[in-house]
Short mmCIF file of C-alpha atoms in Angstrom, two decimals:
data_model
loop_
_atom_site.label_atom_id
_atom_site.label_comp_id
_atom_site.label_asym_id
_atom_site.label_seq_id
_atom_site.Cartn_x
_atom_site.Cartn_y
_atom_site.Cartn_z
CA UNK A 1428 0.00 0.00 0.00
CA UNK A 1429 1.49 3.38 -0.81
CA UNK A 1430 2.04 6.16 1.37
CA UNK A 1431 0.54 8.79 -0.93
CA UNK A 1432 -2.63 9.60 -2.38
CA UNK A 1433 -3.46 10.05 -6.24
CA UNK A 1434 -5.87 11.36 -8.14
CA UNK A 1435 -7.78 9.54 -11.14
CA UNK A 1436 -5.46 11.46 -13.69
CA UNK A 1437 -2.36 11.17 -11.36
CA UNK A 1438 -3.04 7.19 -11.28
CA UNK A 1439 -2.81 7.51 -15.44
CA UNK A 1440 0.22 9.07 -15.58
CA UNK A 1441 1.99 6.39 -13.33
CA UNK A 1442 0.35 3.80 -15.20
CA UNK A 1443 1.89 5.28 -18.58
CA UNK A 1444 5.53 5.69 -16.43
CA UNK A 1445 5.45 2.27 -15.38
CA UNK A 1446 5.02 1.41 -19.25
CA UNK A 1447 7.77 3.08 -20.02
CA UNK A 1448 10.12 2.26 -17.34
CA UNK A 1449 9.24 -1.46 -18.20
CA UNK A 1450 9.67 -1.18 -21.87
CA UNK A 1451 12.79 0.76 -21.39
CA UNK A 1452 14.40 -2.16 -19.32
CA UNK A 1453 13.19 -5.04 -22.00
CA UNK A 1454 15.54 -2.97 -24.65
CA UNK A 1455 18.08 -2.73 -22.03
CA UNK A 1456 18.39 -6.14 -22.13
CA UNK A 1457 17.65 -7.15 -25.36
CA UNK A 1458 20.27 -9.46 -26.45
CA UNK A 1459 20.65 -8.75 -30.10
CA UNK A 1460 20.70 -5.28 -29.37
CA UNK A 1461 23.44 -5.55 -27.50
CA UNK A 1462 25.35 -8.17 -29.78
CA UNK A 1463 24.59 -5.56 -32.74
CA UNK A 1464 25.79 -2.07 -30.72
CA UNK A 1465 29.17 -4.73 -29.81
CA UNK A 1466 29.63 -5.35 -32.93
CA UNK A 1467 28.84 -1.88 -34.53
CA UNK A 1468 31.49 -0.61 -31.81
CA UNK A 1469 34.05 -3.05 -32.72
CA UNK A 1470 33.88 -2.38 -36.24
CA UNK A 1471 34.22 1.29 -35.77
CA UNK A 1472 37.24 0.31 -33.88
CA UNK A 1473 39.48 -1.92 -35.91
CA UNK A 1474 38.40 0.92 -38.61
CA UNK A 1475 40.27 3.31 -37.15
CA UNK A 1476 43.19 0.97 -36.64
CA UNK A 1477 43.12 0.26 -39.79
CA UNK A 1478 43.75 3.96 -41.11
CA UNK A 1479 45.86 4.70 -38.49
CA UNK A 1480 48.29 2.23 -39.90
CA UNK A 1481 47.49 3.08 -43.56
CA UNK A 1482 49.08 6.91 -42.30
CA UNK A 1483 46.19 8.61 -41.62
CA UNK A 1484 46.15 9.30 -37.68
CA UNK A 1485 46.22 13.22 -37.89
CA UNK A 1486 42.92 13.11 -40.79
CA UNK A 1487 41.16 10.51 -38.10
CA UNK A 1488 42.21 12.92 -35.02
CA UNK A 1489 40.67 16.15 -36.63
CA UNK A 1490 37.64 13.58 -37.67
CA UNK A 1491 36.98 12.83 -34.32
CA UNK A 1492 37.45 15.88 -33.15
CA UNK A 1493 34.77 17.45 -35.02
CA UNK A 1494 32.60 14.30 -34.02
CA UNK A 1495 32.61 15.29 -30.52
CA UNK A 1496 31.60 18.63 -31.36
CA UNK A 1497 28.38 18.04 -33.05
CA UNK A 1498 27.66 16.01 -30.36
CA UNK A 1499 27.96 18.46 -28.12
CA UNK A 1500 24.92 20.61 -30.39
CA UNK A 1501 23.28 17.54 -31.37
CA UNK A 1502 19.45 17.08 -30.53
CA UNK A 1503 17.49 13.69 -31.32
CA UNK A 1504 16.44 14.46 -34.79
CA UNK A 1505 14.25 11.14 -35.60
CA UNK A 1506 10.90 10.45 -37.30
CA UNK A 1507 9.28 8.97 -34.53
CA UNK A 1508 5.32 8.00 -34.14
CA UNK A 1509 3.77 10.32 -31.77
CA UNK A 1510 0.69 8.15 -30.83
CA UNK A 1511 -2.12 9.77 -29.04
CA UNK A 1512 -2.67 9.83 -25.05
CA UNK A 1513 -5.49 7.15 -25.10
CA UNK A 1514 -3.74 4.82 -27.13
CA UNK A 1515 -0.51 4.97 -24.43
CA UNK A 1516 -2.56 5.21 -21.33
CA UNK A 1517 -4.79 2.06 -22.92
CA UNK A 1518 -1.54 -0.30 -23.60
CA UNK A 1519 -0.32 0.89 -19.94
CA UNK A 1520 -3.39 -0.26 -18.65
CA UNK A 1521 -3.55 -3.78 -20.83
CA UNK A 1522 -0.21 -4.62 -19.00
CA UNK A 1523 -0.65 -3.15 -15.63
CA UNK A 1524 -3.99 -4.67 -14.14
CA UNK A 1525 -3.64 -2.94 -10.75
CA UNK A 1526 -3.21 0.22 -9.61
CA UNK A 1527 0.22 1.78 -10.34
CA UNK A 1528 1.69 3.82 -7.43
CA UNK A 1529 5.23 5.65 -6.81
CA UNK A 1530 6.43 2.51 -5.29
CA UNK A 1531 6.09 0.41 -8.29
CA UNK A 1532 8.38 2.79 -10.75
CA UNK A 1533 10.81 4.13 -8.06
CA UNK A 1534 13.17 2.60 -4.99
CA UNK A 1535 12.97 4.16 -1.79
CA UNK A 1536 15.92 6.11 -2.17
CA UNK A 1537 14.62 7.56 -5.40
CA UNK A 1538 11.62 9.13 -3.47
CA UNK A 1539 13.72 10.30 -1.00
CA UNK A 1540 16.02 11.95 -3.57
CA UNK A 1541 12.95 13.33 -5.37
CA UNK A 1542 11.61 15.06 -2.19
CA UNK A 1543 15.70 16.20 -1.62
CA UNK A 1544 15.62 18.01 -4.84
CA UNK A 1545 12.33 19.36 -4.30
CA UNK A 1546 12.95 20.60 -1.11
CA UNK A 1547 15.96 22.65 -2.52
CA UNK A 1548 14.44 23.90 -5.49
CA UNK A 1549 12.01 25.64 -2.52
CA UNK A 1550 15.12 26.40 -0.53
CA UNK A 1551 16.29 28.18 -3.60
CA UNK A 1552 13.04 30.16 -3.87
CA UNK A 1553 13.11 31.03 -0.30
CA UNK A 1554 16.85 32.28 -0.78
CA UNK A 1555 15.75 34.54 -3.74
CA UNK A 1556 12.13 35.67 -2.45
CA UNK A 1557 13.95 36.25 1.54
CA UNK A 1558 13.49 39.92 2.84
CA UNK A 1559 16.05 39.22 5.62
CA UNK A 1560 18.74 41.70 3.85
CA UNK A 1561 19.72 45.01 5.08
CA UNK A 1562 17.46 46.78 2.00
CA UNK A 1563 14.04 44.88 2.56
CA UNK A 1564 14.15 44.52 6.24
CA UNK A 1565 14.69 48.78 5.79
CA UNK A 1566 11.44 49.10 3.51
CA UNK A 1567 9.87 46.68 6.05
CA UNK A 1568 10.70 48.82 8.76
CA UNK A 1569 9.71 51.85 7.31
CA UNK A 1570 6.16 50.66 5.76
CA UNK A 1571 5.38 49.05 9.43
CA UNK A 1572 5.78 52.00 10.83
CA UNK A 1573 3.76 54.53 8.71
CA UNK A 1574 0.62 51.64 8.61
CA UNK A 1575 1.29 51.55 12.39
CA UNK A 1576 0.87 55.13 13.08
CA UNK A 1577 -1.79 55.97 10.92
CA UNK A 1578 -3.46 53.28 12.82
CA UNK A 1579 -2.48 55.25 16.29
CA UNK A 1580 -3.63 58.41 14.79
CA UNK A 1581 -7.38 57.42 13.02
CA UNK A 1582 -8.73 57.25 16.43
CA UNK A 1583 -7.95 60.99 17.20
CA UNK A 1584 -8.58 62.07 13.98
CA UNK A 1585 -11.91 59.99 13.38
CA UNK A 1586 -12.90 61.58 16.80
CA UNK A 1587 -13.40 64.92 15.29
CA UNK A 1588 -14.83 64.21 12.12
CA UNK A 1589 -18.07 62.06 14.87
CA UNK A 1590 -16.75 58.76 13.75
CA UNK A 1591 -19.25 56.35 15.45
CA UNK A 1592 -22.06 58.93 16.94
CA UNK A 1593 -25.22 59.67 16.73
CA UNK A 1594 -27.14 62.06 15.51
CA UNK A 1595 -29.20 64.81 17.55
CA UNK A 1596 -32.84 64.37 16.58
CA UNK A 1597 -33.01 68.35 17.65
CA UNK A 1598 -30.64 68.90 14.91
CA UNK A 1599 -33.33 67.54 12.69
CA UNK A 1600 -36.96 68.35 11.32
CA UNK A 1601 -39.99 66.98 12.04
CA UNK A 1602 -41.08 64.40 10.11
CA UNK A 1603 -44.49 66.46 8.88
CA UNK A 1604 -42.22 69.48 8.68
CA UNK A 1605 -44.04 72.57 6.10
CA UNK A 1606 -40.81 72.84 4.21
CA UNK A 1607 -40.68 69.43 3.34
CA UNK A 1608 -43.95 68.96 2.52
CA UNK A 1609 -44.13 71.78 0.56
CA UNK A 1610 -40.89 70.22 -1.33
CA UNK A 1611 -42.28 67.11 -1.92
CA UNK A 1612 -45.55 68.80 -3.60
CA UNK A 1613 -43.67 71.12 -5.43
CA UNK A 1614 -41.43 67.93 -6.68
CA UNK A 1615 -44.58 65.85 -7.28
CA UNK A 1616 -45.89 68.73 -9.68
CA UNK A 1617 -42.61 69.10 -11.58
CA UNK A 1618 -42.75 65.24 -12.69
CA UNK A 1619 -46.56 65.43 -13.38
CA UNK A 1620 -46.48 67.98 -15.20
CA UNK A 1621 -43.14 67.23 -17.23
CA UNK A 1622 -44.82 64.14 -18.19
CA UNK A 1623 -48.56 64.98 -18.36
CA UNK A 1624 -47.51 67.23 -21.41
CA UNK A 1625 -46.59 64.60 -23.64
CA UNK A 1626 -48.97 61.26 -22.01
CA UNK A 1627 -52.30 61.71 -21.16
CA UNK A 1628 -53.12 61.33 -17.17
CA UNK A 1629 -53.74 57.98 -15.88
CA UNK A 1630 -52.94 56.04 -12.49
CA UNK A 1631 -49.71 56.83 -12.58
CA UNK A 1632 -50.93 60.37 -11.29
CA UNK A 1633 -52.67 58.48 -7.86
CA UNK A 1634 -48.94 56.87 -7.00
CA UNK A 1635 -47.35 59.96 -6.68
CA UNK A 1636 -49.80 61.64 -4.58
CA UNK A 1637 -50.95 59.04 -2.28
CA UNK A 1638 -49.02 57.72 0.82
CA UNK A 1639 -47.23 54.95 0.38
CA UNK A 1640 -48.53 51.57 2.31
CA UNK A 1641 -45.49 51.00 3.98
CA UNK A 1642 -46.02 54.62 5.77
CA UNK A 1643 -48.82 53.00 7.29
CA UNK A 1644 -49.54 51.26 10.95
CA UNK A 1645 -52.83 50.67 11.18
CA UNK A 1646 -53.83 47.24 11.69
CA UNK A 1647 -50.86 46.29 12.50
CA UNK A 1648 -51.43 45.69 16.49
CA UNK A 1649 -54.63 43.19 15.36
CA UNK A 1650 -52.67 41.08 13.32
CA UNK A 1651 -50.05 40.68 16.17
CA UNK A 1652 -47.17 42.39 15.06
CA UNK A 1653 -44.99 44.98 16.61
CA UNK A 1654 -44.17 47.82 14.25
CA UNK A 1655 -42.43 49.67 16.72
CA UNK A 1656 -45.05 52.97 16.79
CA UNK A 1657 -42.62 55.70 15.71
CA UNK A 1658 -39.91 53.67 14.58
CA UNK A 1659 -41.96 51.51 11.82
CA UNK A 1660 -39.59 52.74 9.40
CA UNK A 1661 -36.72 50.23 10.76
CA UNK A 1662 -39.76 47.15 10.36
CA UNK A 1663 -40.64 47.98 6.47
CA UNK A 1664 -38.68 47.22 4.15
CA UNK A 1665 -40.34 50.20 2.00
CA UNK A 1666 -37.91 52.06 4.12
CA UNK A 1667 -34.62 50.45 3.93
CA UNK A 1668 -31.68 52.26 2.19
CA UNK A 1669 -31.45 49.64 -0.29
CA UNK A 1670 -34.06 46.66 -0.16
CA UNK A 1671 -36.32 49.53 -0.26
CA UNK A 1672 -36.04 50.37 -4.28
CA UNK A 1673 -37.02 46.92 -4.93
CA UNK A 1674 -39.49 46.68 -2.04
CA UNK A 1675 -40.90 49.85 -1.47
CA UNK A 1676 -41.39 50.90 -5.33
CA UNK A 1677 -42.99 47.17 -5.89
CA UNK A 1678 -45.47 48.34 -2.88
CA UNK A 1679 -45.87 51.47 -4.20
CA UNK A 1680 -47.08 49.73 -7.53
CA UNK A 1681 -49.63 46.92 -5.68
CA UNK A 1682 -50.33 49.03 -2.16
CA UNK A 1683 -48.55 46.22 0.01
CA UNK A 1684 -46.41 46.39 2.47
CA UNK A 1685 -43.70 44.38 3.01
CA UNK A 1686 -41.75 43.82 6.33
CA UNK A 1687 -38.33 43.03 7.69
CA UNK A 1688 -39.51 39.68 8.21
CA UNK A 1689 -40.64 39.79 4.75
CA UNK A 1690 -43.95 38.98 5.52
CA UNK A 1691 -46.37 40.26 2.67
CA UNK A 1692 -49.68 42.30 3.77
CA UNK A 1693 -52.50 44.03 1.63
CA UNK A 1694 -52.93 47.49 2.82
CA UNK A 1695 -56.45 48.69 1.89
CA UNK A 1696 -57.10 52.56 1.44
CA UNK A 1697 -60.90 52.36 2.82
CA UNK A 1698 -62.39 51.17 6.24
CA UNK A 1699 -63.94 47.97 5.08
CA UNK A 1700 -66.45 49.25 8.31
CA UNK A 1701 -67.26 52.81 7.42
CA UNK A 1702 -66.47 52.99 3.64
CA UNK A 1703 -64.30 55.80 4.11
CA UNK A 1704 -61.25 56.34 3.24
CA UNK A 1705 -58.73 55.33 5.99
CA UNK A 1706 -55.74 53.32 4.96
CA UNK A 1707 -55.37 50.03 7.04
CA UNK A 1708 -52.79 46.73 7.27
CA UNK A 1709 -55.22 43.32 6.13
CA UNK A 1710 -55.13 40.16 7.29
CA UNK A 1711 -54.49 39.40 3.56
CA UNK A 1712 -50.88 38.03 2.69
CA UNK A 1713 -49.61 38.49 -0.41
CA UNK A 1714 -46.39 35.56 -1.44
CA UNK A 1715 -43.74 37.99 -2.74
CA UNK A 1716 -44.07 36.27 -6.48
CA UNK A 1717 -47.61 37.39 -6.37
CA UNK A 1718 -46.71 41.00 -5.17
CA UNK A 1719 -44.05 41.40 -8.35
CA UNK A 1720 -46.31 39.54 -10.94
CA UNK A 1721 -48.87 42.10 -10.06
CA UNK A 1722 -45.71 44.80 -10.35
CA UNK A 1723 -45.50 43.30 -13.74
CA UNK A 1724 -48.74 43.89 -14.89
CA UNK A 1725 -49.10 47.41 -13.53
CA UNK A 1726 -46.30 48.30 -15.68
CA UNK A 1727 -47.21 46.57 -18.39
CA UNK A 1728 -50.57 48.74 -18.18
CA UNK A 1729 -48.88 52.20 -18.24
CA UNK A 1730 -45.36 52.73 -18.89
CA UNK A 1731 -45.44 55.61 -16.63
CA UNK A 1732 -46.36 53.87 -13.50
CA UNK A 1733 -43.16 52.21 -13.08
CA UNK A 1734 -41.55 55.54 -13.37
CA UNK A 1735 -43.70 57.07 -11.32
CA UNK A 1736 -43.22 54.78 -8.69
CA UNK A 1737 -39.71 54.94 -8.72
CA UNK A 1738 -40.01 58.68 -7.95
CA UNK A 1739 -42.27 58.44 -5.08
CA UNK A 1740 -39.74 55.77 -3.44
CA UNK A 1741 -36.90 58.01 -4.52
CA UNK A 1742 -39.32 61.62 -2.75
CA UNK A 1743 -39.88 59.60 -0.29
CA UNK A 1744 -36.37 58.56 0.76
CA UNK A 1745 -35.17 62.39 0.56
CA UNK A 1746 -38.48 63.35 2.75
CA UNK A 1747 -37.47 60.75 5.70
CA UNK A 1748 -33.77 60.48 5.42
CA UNK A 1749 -33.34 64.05 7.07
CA UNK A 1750 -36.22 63.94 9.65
CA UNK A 1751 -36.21 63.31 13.84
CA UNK A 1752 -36.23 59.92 13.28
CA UNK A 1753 -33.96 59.19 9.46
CA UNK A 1754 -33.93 56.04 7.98
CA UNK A 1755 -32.33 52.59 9.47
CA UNK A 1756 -29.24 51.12 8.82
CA UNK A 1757 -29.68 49.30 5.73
CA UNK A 1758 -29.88 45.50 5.37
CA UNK A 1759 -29.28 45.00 9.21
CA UNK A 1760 -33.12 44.86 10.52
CA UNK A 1761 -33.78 41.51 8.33
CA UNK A 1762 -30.97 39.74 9.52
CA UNK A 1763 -30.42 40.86 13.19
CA UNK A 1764 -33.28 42.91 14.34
CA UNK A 1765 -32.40 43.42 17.86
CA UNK A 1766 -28.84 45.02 17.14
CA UNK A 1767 -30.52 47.25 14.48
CA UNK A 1768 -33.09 48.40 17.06
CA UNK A 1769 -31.07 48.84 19.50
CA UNK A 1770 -28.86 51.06 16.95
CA UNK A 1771 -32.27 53.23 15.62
CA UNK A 1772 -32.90 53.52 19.77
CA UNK A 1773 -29.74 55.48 20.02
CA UNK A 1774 -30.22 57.42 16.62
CA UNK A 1775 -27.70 55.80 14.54
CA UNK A 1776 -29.26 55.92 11.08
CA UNK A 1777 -28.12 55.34 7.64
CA UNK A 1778 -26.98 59.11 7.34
CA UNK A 1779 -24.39 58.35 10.24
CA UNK A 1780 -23.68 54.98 8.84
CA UNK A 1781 -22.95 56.55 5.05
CA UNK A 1782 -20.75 58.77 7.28
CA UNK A 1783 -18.45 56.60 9.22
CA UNK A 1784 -18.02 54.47 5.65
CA UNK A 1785 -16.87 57.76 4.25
CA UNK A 1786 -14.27 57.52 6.99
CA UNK A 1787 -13.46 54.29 6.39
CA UNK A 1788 -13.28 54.42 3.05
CA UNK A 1789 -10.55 57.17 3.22
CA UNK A 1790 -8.55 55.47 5.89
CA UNK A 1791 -8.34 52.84 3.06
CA UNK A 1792 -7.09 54.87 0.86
CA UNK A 1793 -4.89 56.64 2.69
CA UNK A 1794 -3.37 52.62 3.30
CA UNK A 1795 -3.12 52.21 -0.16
CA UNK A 1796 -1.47 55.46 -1.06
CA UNK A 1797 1.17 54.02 1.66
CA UNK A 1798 1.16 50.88 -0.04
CA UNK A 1799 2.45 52.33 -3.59
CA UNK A 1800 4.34 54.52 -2.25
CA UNK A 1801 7.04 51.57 -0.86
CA UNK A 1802 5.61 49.45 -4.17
CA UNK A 1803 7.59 52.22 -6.13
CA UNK A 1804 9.97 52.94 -3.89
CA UNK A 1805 10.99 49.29 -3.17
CA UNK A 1806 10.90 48.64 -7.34
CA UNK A 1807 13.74 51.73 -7.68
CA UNK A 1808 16.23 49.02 -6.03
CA UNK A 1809 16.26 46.06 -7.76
CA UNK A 1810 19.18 45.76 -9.24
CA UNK A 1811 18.30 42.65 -11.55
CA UNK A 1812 19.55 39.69 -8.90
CA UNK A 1813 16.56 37.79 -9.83
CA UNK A 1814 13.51 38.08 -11.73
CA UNK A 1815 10.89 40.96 -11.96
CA UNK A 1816 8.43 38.47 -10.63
CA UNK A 1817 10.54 37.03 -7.83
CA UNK A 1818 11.58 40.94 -6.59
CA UNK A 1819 7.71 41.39 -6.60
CA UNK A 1820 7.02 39.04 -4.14
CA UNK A 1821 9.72 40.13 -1.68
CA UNK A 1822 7.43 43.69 -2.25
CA UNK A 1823 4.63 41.83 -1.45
CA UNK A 1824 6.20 39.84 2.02
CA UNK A 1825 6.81 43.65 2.97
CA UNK A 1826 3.32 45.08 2.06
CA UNK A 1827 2.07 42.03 4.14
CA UNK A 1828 3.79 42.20 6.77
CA UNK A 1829 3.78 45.57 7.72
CA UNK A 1830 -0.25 45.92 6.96
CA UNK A 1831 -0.42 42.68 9.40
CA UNK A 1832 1.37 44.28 12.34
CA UNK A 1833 -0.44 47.45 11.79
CA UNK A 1834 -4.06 45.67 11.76
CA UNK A 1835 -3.02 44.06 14.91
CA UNK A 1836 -1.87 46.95 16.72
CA UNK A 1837 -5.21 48.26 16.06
CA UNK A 1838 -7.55 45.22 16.78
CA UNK A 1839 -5.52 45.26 20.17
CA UNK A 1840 -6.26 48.40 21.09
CA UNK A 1841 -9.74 48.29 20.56
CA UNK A 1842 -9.83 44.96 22.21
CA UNK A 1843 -8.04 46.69 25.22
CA UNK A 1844 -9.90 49.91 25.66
CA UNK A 1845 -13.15 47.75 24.61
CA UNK A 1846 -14.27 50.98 22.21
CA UNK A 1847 -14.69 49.95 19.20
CA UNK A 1848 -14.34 53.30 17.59
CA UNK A 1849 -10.99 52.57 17.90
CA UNK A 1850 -10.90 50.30 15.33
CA UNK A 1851 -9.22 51.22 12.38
CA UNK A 1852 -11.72 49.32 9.74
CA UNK A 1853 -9.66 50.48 6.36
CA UNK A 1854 -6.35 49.35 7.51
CA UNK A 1855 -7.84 45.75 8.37
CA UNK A 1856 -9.70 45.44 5.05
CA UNK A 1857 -6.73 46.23 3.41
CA UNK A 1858 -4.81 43.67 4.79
CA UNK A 1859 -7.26 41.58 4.28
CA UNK A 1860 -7.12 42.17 0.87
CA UNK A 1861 -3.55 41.10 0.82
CA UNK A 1862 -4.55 38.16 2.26
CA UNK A 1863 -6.25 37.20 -0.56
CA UNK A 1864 -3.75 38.68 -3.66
CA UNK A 1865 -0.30 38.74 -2.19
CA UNK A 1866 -0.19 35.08 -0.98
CA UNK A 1867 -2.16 33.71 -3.82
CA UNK A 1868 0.37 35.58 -6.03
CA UNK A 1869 3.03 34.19 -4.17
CA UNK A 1870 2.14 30.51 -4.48
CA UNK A 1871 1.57 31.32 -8.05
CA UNK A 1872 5.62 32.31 -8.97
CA UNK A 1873 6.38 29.98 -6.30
CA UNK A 1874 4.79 26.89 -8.29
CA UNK A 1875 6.07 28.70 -11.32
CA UNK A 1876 9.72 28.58 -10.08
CA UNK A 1877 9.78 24.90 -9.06
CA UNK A 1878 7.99 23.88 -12.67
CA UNK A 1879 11.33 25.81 -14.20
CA UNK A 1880 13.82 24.21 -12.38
CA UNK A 1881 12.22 20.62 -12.58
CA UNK A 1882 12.01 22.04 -16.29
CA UNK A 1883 15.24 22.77 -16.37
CA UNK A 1884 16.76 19.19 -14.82
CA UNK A 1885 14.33 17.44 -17.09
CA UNK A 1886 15.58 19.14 -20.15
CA UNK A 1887 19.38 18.45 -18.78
CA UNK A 1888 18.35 14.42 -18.83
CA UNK A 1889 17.10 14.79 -22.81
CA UNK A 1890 20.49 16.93 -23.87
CA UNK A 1891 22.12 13.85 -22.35
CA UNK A 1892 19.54 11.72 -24.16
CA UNK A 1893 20.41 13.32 -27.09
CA UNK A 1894 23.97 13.13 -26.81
CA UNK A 1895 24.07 8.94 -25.96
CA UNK A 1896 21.69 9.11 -29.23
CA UNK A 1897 24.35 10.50 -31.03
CA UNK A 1898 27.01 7.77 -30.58
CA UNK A 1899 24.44 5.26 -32.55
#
């Protein structure tokens, strides 16, 4: 039993090894051959005897001479048969009935030999690829400790630009506020009549106008669920930052609402009791597929209303987003509801959210900028040792390095202080970024650099090939 594993196509390949190997020895030991290459030798041989003592030693020296030195530039120049790889692997498998395995083709001490050479090919790329020399471990030094101190510093600096806080709802207007309403009407009018010019009036008219079902909370205590009174807008997904142009403009277009559960309810716009007009949650529930083929066919009735709806979502998003009570983190209510109530509680809305990624975001960049910087820097001394490729990934052990240390200095600190302001979010997505690129690139020249020197060796065995063919 061998002591590796092989794949189907790695089982082939020793099959079609062994074939060779065995087909290799059987003319190795081929009797005739060997009479004929004794005699062909022997013959050559007495030949040159033979002129030697007819006077011509010096014509026979230069002769063999110039022998020698086409076989040192000779390369096996043959007409062989090239058969095809299912034909091979098909004989290989007609003579070896079991399973071939490393054992079967090479002694112990091959293997061991095999995994030698392997083993310094990689201590060869670790010699090349090694930052431990007075230049890299300089560069490594001096990226480590810019990343570090911007990491030290974004805490102070993020401070002042409200990294993390809240907003003041006093700062804010009221969410029935005359200027806004007036805005939205006076918006409302522009696209009605910009369009009512050209297409006659239609339904399309009513969605712009009329409050959209996922402003509404009635009904919702008699069908059992909680919409959170004043903060209803983190439970409808009408009113998230993102689901909410897919959501709120397909509830715009069918009056439904949908919520963070995404539970589907028919809001109706009269008092099935009175008859008047007093927009209510049903007991009606509406699977999502029925909510969009019903989107569907209300656009397929005017090609306005989709437009229009769009609009109202889009009116309706400016309206909210700057009111008392804003709009909720995005995305977060449908997958963890308590931590995004618990964040609309304290007045953390998408406006401070978009805010703090703005900080982010440039704390990123300002890591990258630090990353080309030594990229460019380091590049100005290579002085052609090794390969373009191989000096790249002694950039890259620096870029990873330093961005490592720097990303733990900061996940300490918060970890100590326990404020997670602290944390320096760009510089650890950036190293988590090289992560993923710098050692993926470096196993990629690394595997590329062991396939050229096994290349290499290989192609040393057929010049010797080549040279043993030449004495036939």
């Amino acid at each position: 039993m061998s002591k590796f594993k092989y794949s189907d196509d790695e089982l082939d390949i020793n099959s079609v090894l062994k074939l060779n190997q065995d087909l290799s020895k059987e003319i190795s030991v081929d009797k005739e051959l060997i009479i004929q290459r004794s005699k062909a030798d022997a013959n050559i041989e007495s030949t040159i005897k033979l002129l030697v003592n007819l006077g011509k030693k010096a014509e026979v020296d230069d002769l063999l001479v110039k022998i020698d030195e086409m076989k040192l530039n000779q390369r096996l120049n043959r007409n062989l048969k090239i058969e095809n790889w299912s034909s091979i692997l098909s004989e290989a498998n007609n003579r070896n009935i079991t399973s071939v395995v490393l054992e079967d083709i090479m002694t112990d001490e091959e293997i061991n030999q095999s995994f030698n050479e392997y083993n310094e090919i990689e201590a060869q790329f670790s010699s090349k690829t090694g930052i431990f020399n007075k230049t890299d471990l300089s560069f490594l030094a001096v990226a480590t400790a810019l990343q570090v101190l911007k990491t030290l510093l974004f805490p102070y600096v993020s401070k002042k630009l409200g990294y993390g806080d809240s907003f003041n709802p006093d700062d804010r207007l009221a969410h029935n506020d005359k200027s806004i309403e007036a805005e939205h009407r006076e918006a409302n009018n522009s696209f009605r009549d910009k369009f009512q010019e050209r297409y006659k009036s239609g339904y399309w008219i009513n969605l712009l106008y009329q409050t959209p079902p996922y402003d509404i909370t009635a009904g919702s205590k008699d069908l059992g669920i909680n919409m959170g009174g004043k903060a209803h807008r983190m439970y409808t997904l009408g009113h998230d930052p993102i689901l909410g142009w897919l959501f709120g403009t397909a509830n715009i277009l069918t009056d439904c609402i949908t919520f963070n559960s995404f539970a589907n309810h028919r809001v109706s716009r009269v008092d099935p009791l009175t008859s008047k007009k007093k927009m209510i949650i049903t007991a009606e529930q509406v699977p999502l597929t029925m909510m969009f083929k019903e989107c569907y066919d209300m656009c397929r009735a005017d090609k306005l209303n989709l437009p229009a709806a769009i609009f109202a979502q889009a009116l309706h998003y400016k309206s909210d987003i700057f009111t008392k009570m804003g709009l909720p983190v995005p995305l977060l209510s449908s997958f963890n509801e308590n931590f995004a109530s618990k964040l609309y509680d304290e007045h953390y809305d998408a406006l401070c959210l978009a805010r703090d990624m703005k900080i982010v975001g440039a704390s990123f960049i300002i890591s990258k900028v630090i990353d080309i910087i030594i990229t460019l820097t380091h590049g100005l001394f290579n002085n052609d040792e090794v390969s373009k490729e191989l000096y790249e990934v002694r950039t890259r052990k620096i870029l990873l390095i330093s961005n490592s240390i720097a990303s733990s200095s900061t996940i300490i600190n918060t970890l100590i202080t326990k404020d997670l302001r602290k944390l320096d979010i760009g510089s650890v997505l950036n190293t988590v970024g090289h992560l993923f690129t710098d050692i993926r690139f470096i196993f990629k020249i690394k595997e590329e650099f062991i396939e050229s020197e096994i290349s290499n060796s290989l192609q040393k065995e057929l010049d010797e090939i080549d040279y043993l063919f030449g004495h036939l």
